[in-house]
Amino acid sequence: MKPTLSIALLLVAATPAFAADPEGCDKFKWPMDKEIALLTAPSLPKLAAGAETPAAPVAVTMKLSPIAEAVLPKPPERQQKPGSYAGFVRANVTSAGLYVVTISEYGWIDVIQNDAYLKVNSFSGVTGCAGVRKSVRYNLPAGPVTIQVSGAAKETINLAVSPASH
């Protein structure tokens, strides 16, 4: 075998296989009927960075800024691509429990309370589901939280926050 071909085969064998996100609304890890209905409703309220959302369950269109100009309460936990967009909203959790934060497009979600990142309970993402791309579950204590979205490709993104019902 030629050395060049051997090296190429070794590189291919050593490259980890990255699983693509499943395709279709029915491929989320949990039922998403409520979140899909929230995110695809016509005329979602538009919120500027830092605005407070209405009480959950709620869906809004968030205005995002270029990542280089975005003023966020905390740096995103994930490294951001140049040219991406970011923003945040505030929410008041009236009752502690398991909540679902869902976005319409690809992006990174951080939820912050008392200046600390909250740990993700579980997450799910799919392609090919009109209006819904990623959903993350958090055990949220009662009180104010900040929801940051970063790494988005556009200046706006739809965001839904709702108590988990499943």
Backbone as a ProteinNet text record, in pm:
[ID]
protein_1_A
[PRIMARY]
MKPTLSIALLLVAATPAFAADPEGCDKFKWPMDKEIALLTAPSLPKLAAGAETPAAPVAVTMKLSPIAEAVLPKPPERQQKPGSYAGFVRANVTSAGLYVVTISEYGWIDVIQNDAYLKVNSFSGVTGCAGVRKSVRYNLPAGPVTIQVSGAAKETINLAVSPASH
[TERTIARY]
85.5	0	89.6	51.1	130.1	123.3	234.4	235.3	127.2	101.8	1.6	-137.1	-169.1	-298.6	-309.6	-201.7	-201.8	-228.2	-163.9	-183.5	-327.5	-380.6	-518.4	-616.1	-595.1	-683.2	-673.4	-552.7	-535.5	-608.1	-598.3	-665.8	-817.2	-870.4	-1014.4	-1056.7	-979.4	-1013	-1003.4	-912.7	-892.9	-990.9	-1061	-1155.7	-1282.6	-1324.2	-1446	-1568.1	-1663	-1787.8	-1879.2	-1922	-2012.1	-2153.3	-2239.7	-2377.8	-2451.9	-2520.5	-2602.1	-2728.2	-2784.7	-2910.6	-3017.5	-3108.4	-3217.1	-3303.2	-3379.5	-3462.7	-3610.4	-3687.5	-3832.3	-3878	-3993.4	-4047.5	-4070.2	-4097.4	-4123.2	-3995.3	-3880.3	-3752.3	-3697	-3764.6	-3721.1	-3729.2	-3651.4	-3647.1	-3772.7	-3853.4	-3978	-4083	-4211.3	-4316.7	-4300.5	-4317	-4293	-4415.7	-4532.9	-4652.9	-4673.6	-4660.8	-4683.2	-4580.2	-4453.1	-4347.1	-4358.6	-4394.1	-4413.3	-4526.7	-4637.1	-4750.1	-4708.7	-4633.6	-4588.5	-4499	-4400.1	-4300.4	-4352	-4453.3	-4502.7	-4629.2	-4669.7	-4785.9	-4754.1	-4852.7	-4827	-4808.2	-4731.5	-4714.4	-4666.1	-4553.4	-4495.3	-4451	-4462.6	-4412	-4261.3	-4216.5	-4073.7	-4011.3	-3900.6	-3833.6	-3691.8	-3654	-3516.5	-3431.6	-3301.6	-3208.7	-3235.2	-3238.8	-3256.3	-3399.5	-3495	-3635.7	-3684.2	-3793.2	-3851.7	-3963	-3964.6	-4069.1	-4196	-4310.2	-4431.6	-4416.1	-4508.4	-4501.4	-4510.3	-4440.2	-4442.1	-4577.2	-4627.4	-4563.1	-4572.1	-4462.7	-4455.5	-4359.6	-4385.6	-4292	-4275.3	-4153	-4120.4	-4019.2	-4007.7	-3899.1	-3795.4	-3675.5	-3566	-3486	-3456.4	-3364.9	-3223.5	-3136.8	-2998.5	-2904	-2784	-2679.5	-2562.2	-2480.8	-2359	-2279.2	-2222.8	-2154.5	-2045.4	-1980.2	-1873.4	-1927.6	-2056.4	-2117.5	-2214.9	-2249.2	-2351.1	-2303	-2390	-2362	-2443.4	-2374	-2439.3	-2405.4	-2495	-2466.2	-2344.4	-2324.5	-2208.6	-2161.9	-2033.6	-1987.9	-2057.9	-2090.6	-2149.6	-2055.6	-2113.7	-2032.3	-1963.3	-2007.4	-1948.8	-1878.9	-1765.9	-1692.1	-1783	-1783.9	-1872.6	-1799	-1870.8	-1815.7	-1821.8	-1717.5	-1724.5	-1842.3	-1909	-2020.9	-2154.1	-2154.2	-2280.9	-2347.5	-2466.4	-2546.6	-2580.2	-2604.8	-2635.8	-2727.4	-2796.1	-2881.8	-2934.6	-3013.4	-3068.6	-3201	-3279.3	-3402.7	-3405.4	-3491.4	-3507.9	-3647.8	-3657.6	-3787.1	-3800.5	-3922.8	-3947.5	-4015.3	-3947.6	-4002.1	-4088.2	-4218.5	-4309.8	-4318.7	-4292.6	-4301.4	-4184.3	-4106.1	-3991.4	-4038	-3952	-3985.6	-3903.1	-3938.7	-3871.2	-3932.1	-3847.4	-3890.5	-3817.8	-3882.2	-3826.1	-3800.1	-3676.6	-3639.5	-3611.1	-3683.5	-3676.6	-3650.1	-3566.1	-3537.1	-3567	-3592.6	-3636.4	-3523	-3404.3	-3289.4	-3172.5	-3065.2	-2946.3	-2896.5	-2852.8	-2794.8	-2756.1	-2688.1	-2646.1	-2730.8	-2780.5	-2865.9	-2793.6	-2785.2	-2737.6	-2850	-2877.1	-2972.1	-2893	-2911.1	-2831.1	-2924.4	-2886.3	-2959.2	-2857	-2872.4	-2778.4	-2633.8	-2613.2	-2481.4	-2412.9	-2489.7	-2433.4	-2509	-2434.5	-2497.4	-2573.2	-2695.8	-2772.2	-2739.6	-2736.9	-2701.8	-2818.5	-2786.3	-2885.2	-2930.8	-3061.3	-3116.5	-3106	-3148	-3137.9	-3161.9	-3121	-3142.8	-3175.7	-3235.4	-3270.9	-3269.5	-3221.6	-3220.3	-3250.2	-3321.1	-3351.8	-3339.1	-3330.2	-3342.4	-3473.9	-3518.8	-3638.6	-3768.6	-3771.7	-3894.8	-3918.9	-4009.4	-4031.3	-4057.6	-3973.6	-3992.3	-3931.9	-3876.2	-3819.6	-3690.1	-3583	-3453.6	-3394.7	-3404.7	-3336.7	-3423.3	-3421.8	-3498.6	-3412.2	-3410.1	-3325.9	-3412.8	-3394.4	-3469.3	-3379.5	-3437.8	-3368.2	-3459.3	-3402.3	-3473.3	-3453.2	-3558.2	-3546.4	-3604	-3524.8	-3579	-3667.7	-3758.7	-3841.2	-3751.9	-3788.9	-3714.4	-3672.2	-3600	-3558.9	-3447.2	-3455.7	-3350.4	-3320.5	-3201.3	-3161.1	-3140.5	-3197	-3181.1	-3100.4	-2980.9	-2892.8	-2897.3	-2904.9	-2892.6	-2774.7	-2685	-2567.9	-2540.2	-2453.1	-2417.6	-2522.9	-2619.9	-2726.6	-2676	-2736.1	-2693.2	-2762.4	-2871.3	-2949.9	-2970.3	-3025.9	-3048.8	-3168.5	-3250.6	-3364.5	-3373.7	-3435.2	-3460.6	-3586.3	-3666.9	-3785.5	-3746.9	-3798.4	-3766	-3895.6	-3908	-4023.5	-3973.7	-4047.3	-4019.6	-4151.4	-4148.3	-4271.5	-4239.7	-4331.6	-4313.1	-4317.4	-4230.2	-4231.5	-4357.9	-4424.3	-4547.5	-4531.2	-4408	-4384.5	-4252.4
-117.3	0	122.9	222.5	344.8	417.2	482.6	554	661.6	731.7	838.4	781.6	669.8	606.5	553.8	498.2	447.5	559.5	672	786.9	835.8	843.5	888.8	795.3	665	569.1	580.4	601.2	619	743.7	852	975.5	957.8	889.2	865.6	778.3	675.1	584.8	655.3	751.7	821.1	935.4	976.3	1087	1038.4	1105.2	1060.7	1082.5	997.1	1010.6	1105	1210.6	1305.7	1274.7	1248.7	1217.5	1346.4	1345.8	1461.5	1460.1	1579.3	1586.2	1512.9	1444.8	1377	1478.3	1429.7	1518.1	1490.2	1597.2	1586.3	1617.6	1681.8	1724.3	1607.4	1490.2	1373.6	1310.6	1366.4	1309.9	1376.4	1478.3	1534.8	1426.1	1439.3	1338.1	1338.1	1443.1	1450.4	1517.3	1498.4	1561.3	1713.6	1771.4	1915	1990.1	1930.3	1995	2135.3	2151.6	2282.1	2383.7	2344.9	2436.9	2473.8	2375.2	2403.6	2503.7	2483.5	2577.4	2716.8	2725	2855.5	2925.5	2853.4	2916.2	2948.3	2878.6	2902.2	2988.2	3039.1	3128.8	3257.1	3312.8	3437	3554.8	3650.6	3777.7	3762.2	3694.9	3685	3822.9	3852.2	3980.2	3990	4107.9	4130.1	4195.6	4137.1	4189.7	4231.7	4348.6	4396.4	4326.5	4333.8	4273.5	4327.1	4236.1	4273.8	4289.3	4282.6	4298.6	4178.7	4199.4	4090.6	4024.5	3891.1	3816.9	3815.9	3799.9	3773	3638.4	3605.6	3480.6	3358.7	3252.4	3127	3058.8	2989.3	2963.3	3084.7	3110.8	3228.6	3202.3	3268.9	3269.7	3413.7	3449.6	3585.5	3577.7	3687.3	3703.6	3792.6	3738.9	3814.2	3888.4	4013	4090.7	4058.8	4020.5	3985.9	4088	4094.6	4184.8	4102.2	4158.7	4087.1	4052.6	3933.3	3887.3	3985	4049	4143.6	4267.4	4297.7	4416.3	4382.5	4255.7	4215.4	4241.4	4300.6	4321.9	4217	4116.3	4004.8	4007.8	3960.9	3957.4	3872	3761.8	3674.3	3626.6	3596.8	3542	3408.7	3380.3	3250	3137.5	3026.9	2913.6	2844.3	2870.1	2807.5	2913.6	2876.6	2965.2	3004.6	3132.5	3183.2	3202.8	3177.1	3198.1	3347	3399.3	3538.2	3552.7	3665.2	3689.7	3635.3	3569.8	3519.3	3628.6	3599.6	3697.1	3644.5	3737.5	3700.1	3804.3	3762.4	3852.5	3781.3	3852.4	3792.3	3857	3782.4	3833.4	3788.5	3851.7	3815.1	3755.5	3662.3	3599.8	3584.6	3582.6	3558.1	3422.4	3329.8	3196.2	3203.2	3190.4	3205.3	3079.8	2965.4	2839.1	2750.3	2704.6	2618.6	2491.3	2439.3	2314.8	2295.3	2193.4	2161.7	2246.5	2324.9	2412.7	2376.2	2409.5	2385.1	2520.1	2541.1	2660.8	2613.4	2668.4	2620.2	2737.6	2714.4	2818.4	2767.9	2863.8	2832.9	2799.7	2846	2827.3	2774.5	2738.2	2693.4	2806.1	2771.2	2867	2796.8	2868.3	2818.1	2887	2811.6	2866.3	2856.6	2968.1	2971	3028.2	2965.8	3021.4	3053.8	3176	3228.2	3271.7	3236.9	3284.7	3312.6	3426.2	3466.8	3464.6	3512.6	3523.5	3388.3	3280	3146.8	3079.4	3008.2	2930.8	2814.2	2791.9	2677.7	2555.5	2441.2	2316.6	2267.9	2221.9	2164.9	2030.3	2008.3	1878.9	1781.3	1825.8	1747	1840	1795.1	1877.4	1788.4	1850.5	1779.8	1878.8	1835	1919.7	1837.8	1897.5	1831.2	1932.1	1880.1	1961.9	1922.3	2003.4	1969	1980.5	2061.9	2087.6	2238.1	2277.5	2419.5	2498.4	2597.7	2688.1	2643.5	2521.5	2470.9	2395.9	2429.9	2366.7	2298.1	2362.4	2311	2334.1	2236.4	2246.2	2196.5	2274.6	2242.2	2246.4	2148	2143.1	2185.9	2265.1	2312.8	2295.3	2257	2263.6	2405.7	2486.1	2626.9	2653.3	2716.3	2763.1	2884.8	2913.1	3033.2	3156.4	3260.2	3385.1	3428.2	3539.7	3591.5	3507.5	3488.4	3421.9	3505.3	3486.7	3547.7	3435.3	3451.8	3353	3417.9	3365.7	3415.4	3319.2	3374.2	3295.9	3353.3	3266.6	3311.4	3211.9	3250.9	3163.1	3155.1	3244.9	3244.3	3304.4	3262.2	3308.5	3436.9	3475.9	3591.9	3689.2	3806.1	3912.4	3887.6	3790.3	3757	3605.9	3564.9	3422.8	3413.1	3313.7	3291.6	3203.7	3240.1	3171.8	3140.9	3018.7	2980.7	2930.9	2965.7	2917.4	2863.5	2738.7	2678.8	2572.9	2553	2442.6	2310.5	2217.9	2087	2013.7	1955.5	1883.9	1734.9	1691.9	1552.5	1507.2
0	0	0	-75.8	-82.5	50.7	92.6	220.6	229.4	119.8	122.6	150.9	87	108.4	250.8	302.9	441.1	540.4	520.5	610.1	600.6	479.7	461.6	531.9	519.4	586	737.4	789.4	933.4	982.8	906.4	946	947.7	847.3	842.9	960.5	989.3	1099.8	1234.7	1246.7	1374.2	1395.3	1290.4	1301.2	1369.2	1476.9	1544.5	1456.4	1469.9	1395	1472.2	1406.4	1469.6	1423	1516.6	1482.6	1451.1	1339.4	1303	1388.2	1409.4	1482.9	1402.7	1471.3	1401.2	1325.4	1228.7	1147.4	1172	1191.2	1207.3	1348.3	1358.4	1488.5	1583.8	1530.5	1615.2	1669.7	1635.5	1679.9	1805.7	1858.5	1986.3	2092.8	2197.8	2304	2390.4	2381.8	2457.8	2369.4	2401.4	2320.3	2317.9	2200.6	2182.9	2132.2	2139.8	2085.2	2140.4	2272.5	2335.5	2286.4	2281.3	2241.1	2093.6	2009.6	1866.8	1849.2	1920.1	1911	1957.2	2066.3	2115.9	2013.9	1960.8	1873.6	1734.1	1688.6	1552.9	1550	1665.2	1669.1	1591.4	1521.6	1448.7	1544.6	1500.5	1572.4	1716.2	1734.8	1868.9	1915.4	2045.2	2095.5	2070.9	2032.7	2007.4	2129.8	2177.2	2296.1	2264.2	2312.9	2301.4	2406.8	2388.9	2485.1	2624.7	2720.7	2859.9	2905.1	2811.3	2848	2928.8	3001.2	3080.1	3000.6	3002.1	2932.2	3016.4	2950.8	3027.7	3100.2	3187.7	3264	3172.3	3209.3	3133.5	3151.8	3049.8	2922	2830.9	2760.7	2675.8	2560	2449.1	2336.9	2291.8	2257.4	2213.5	2100	2027.2	1931.5	1997.5	2016.6	2080	1974.7	2001.3	1918.5	1965.2	1872.6	1903.9	1843	1896.8	1847.2	1797.2	1707.5	1669.3	1795.4	1801.1	1921.5	1964.8	1870.7	1904.9	1976.1	1958	2018.7	2131.5	2146.1	2244.3	2386.2	2465.7	2607.8	2682.8	2734	2802.2	2950.7	3036	3179.9	3214.4	3142.1	3162.4	3025.5	3011	2882.8	2854.8	2729	2698.6	2743.1	2787.4	2831.7	2715	2594.6	2476.8	2392.1	2334.7	2243.9	2127.4	2093.3	1989	1857.3	1748.6	1615.6	1582.5	1520.1	1473.9	1376.3	1383.2	1293.4	1343.1	1458.9	1513.1	1597.1	1647.2	1720.7	1860.1	1952	2090.2	2153.3	2258.4	2334.1	2456.8	2535.3	2656.4	2691.8	2766.9	2826	2971.2	3045.6	3186.4	3203.4	3296.5	3324.9	3475.2	3521.6	3663.3	3676.3	3740.4	3761.9	3887.8	3869.9	3983.6	4068.8	4007.5	4080.4	4039.9	4136.5	4107.3	4037.4	3948.6	3880.6	3755.7	3679.8	3554.8	3443.6	3376.7	3268.4	3140	3027.3	2895.7	2829.6	2783.2	2708	2565.9	2469.5	2332.1	2238.7	2137.1	2038	1897.1	1808.5	1672.8	1577.4	1606.5	1517.7	1599.7	1530.7	1601.6	1692.7	1810.9	1904.4	2032.8	2118.1	2248.6	2354.1	2451.3	2556.6	2690.4	2760.8	2899.2	2984.3	3097.7	3194.3	3320.4	3368.7	3480	3592.3	3713.8	3831.5	3940.7	4008.6	4114.5	4064.9	3942	3879.1	3856.2	3854.9	3830.4	3715.8	3630.9	3524.8	3587.8	3543.3	3591.9	3506.9	3570.7	3503.7	3418.3	3298.5	3207.8	3262.7	3263.9	3303.3	3186.2	3066.7	2943.7	2825.5	2707.4	2588.5	2470.2	2369	2247.5	2132.6	2018.6	1900.6	1776.9	1684.2	1558.1	1444.6	1324.7	1204.9	1138.5	1045.5	970.3	1047.4	1151	1226.7	1217.6	1131.6	1103.4	1231.2	1256.4	1368.9	1500.2	1505.7	1631.3	1600.7	1673.8	1648.6	1771.4	1888.8	2007.8	2130.7	2220.7	2344.1	2459.3	2567.6	2683.1	2808.1	2895.5	3021.7	3137.1	3226.9	3346.8	3467.2	3579.9	3707.5	3758.8	3752.2	3788.3	3926.5	4012.8	4140.3	4114	4204.1	4190.6	4199.6	4125.6	4128.5	3989.7	3980.5	3850.4	3788.3	3656.7	3580.3	3456.5	3404.8	3278.6	3178.7	3059.8	2953.5	2842.3	2820.1	2714.2	2596.6	2476.8	2354.3	2278.3	2235.2	2159.9	2048	1956.6	1846.3	1737.7	1740.3	1639.9	1509.1	1399.4	1267.9	1223.7	1291.8	1249.7	1364.9	1334.1	1432.8	1523.2	1491.5	1577.4	1592.5	1702.3	1725.3	1810.8	1783.7	1866.3	1984.3	2101.1	2226.4	2299.6	2348.8	2430.9	2565.4	2670	2805.3	2859.3	2904.1	2955.7	3060.2	3154.1	3248.1	3170.8	3205.6	3139.9	3182	3084.9	3116.6	3092.5	3070.6	3035.5	3089.7
[MASK]
++++++++++++++++++++++++++++++++++++++++++++++++++++++++++++++++++++++++++++++++++++++++++++++++++++++++++++++++++++++++++++++++++++++++++++++++++++++++++++++++++++++

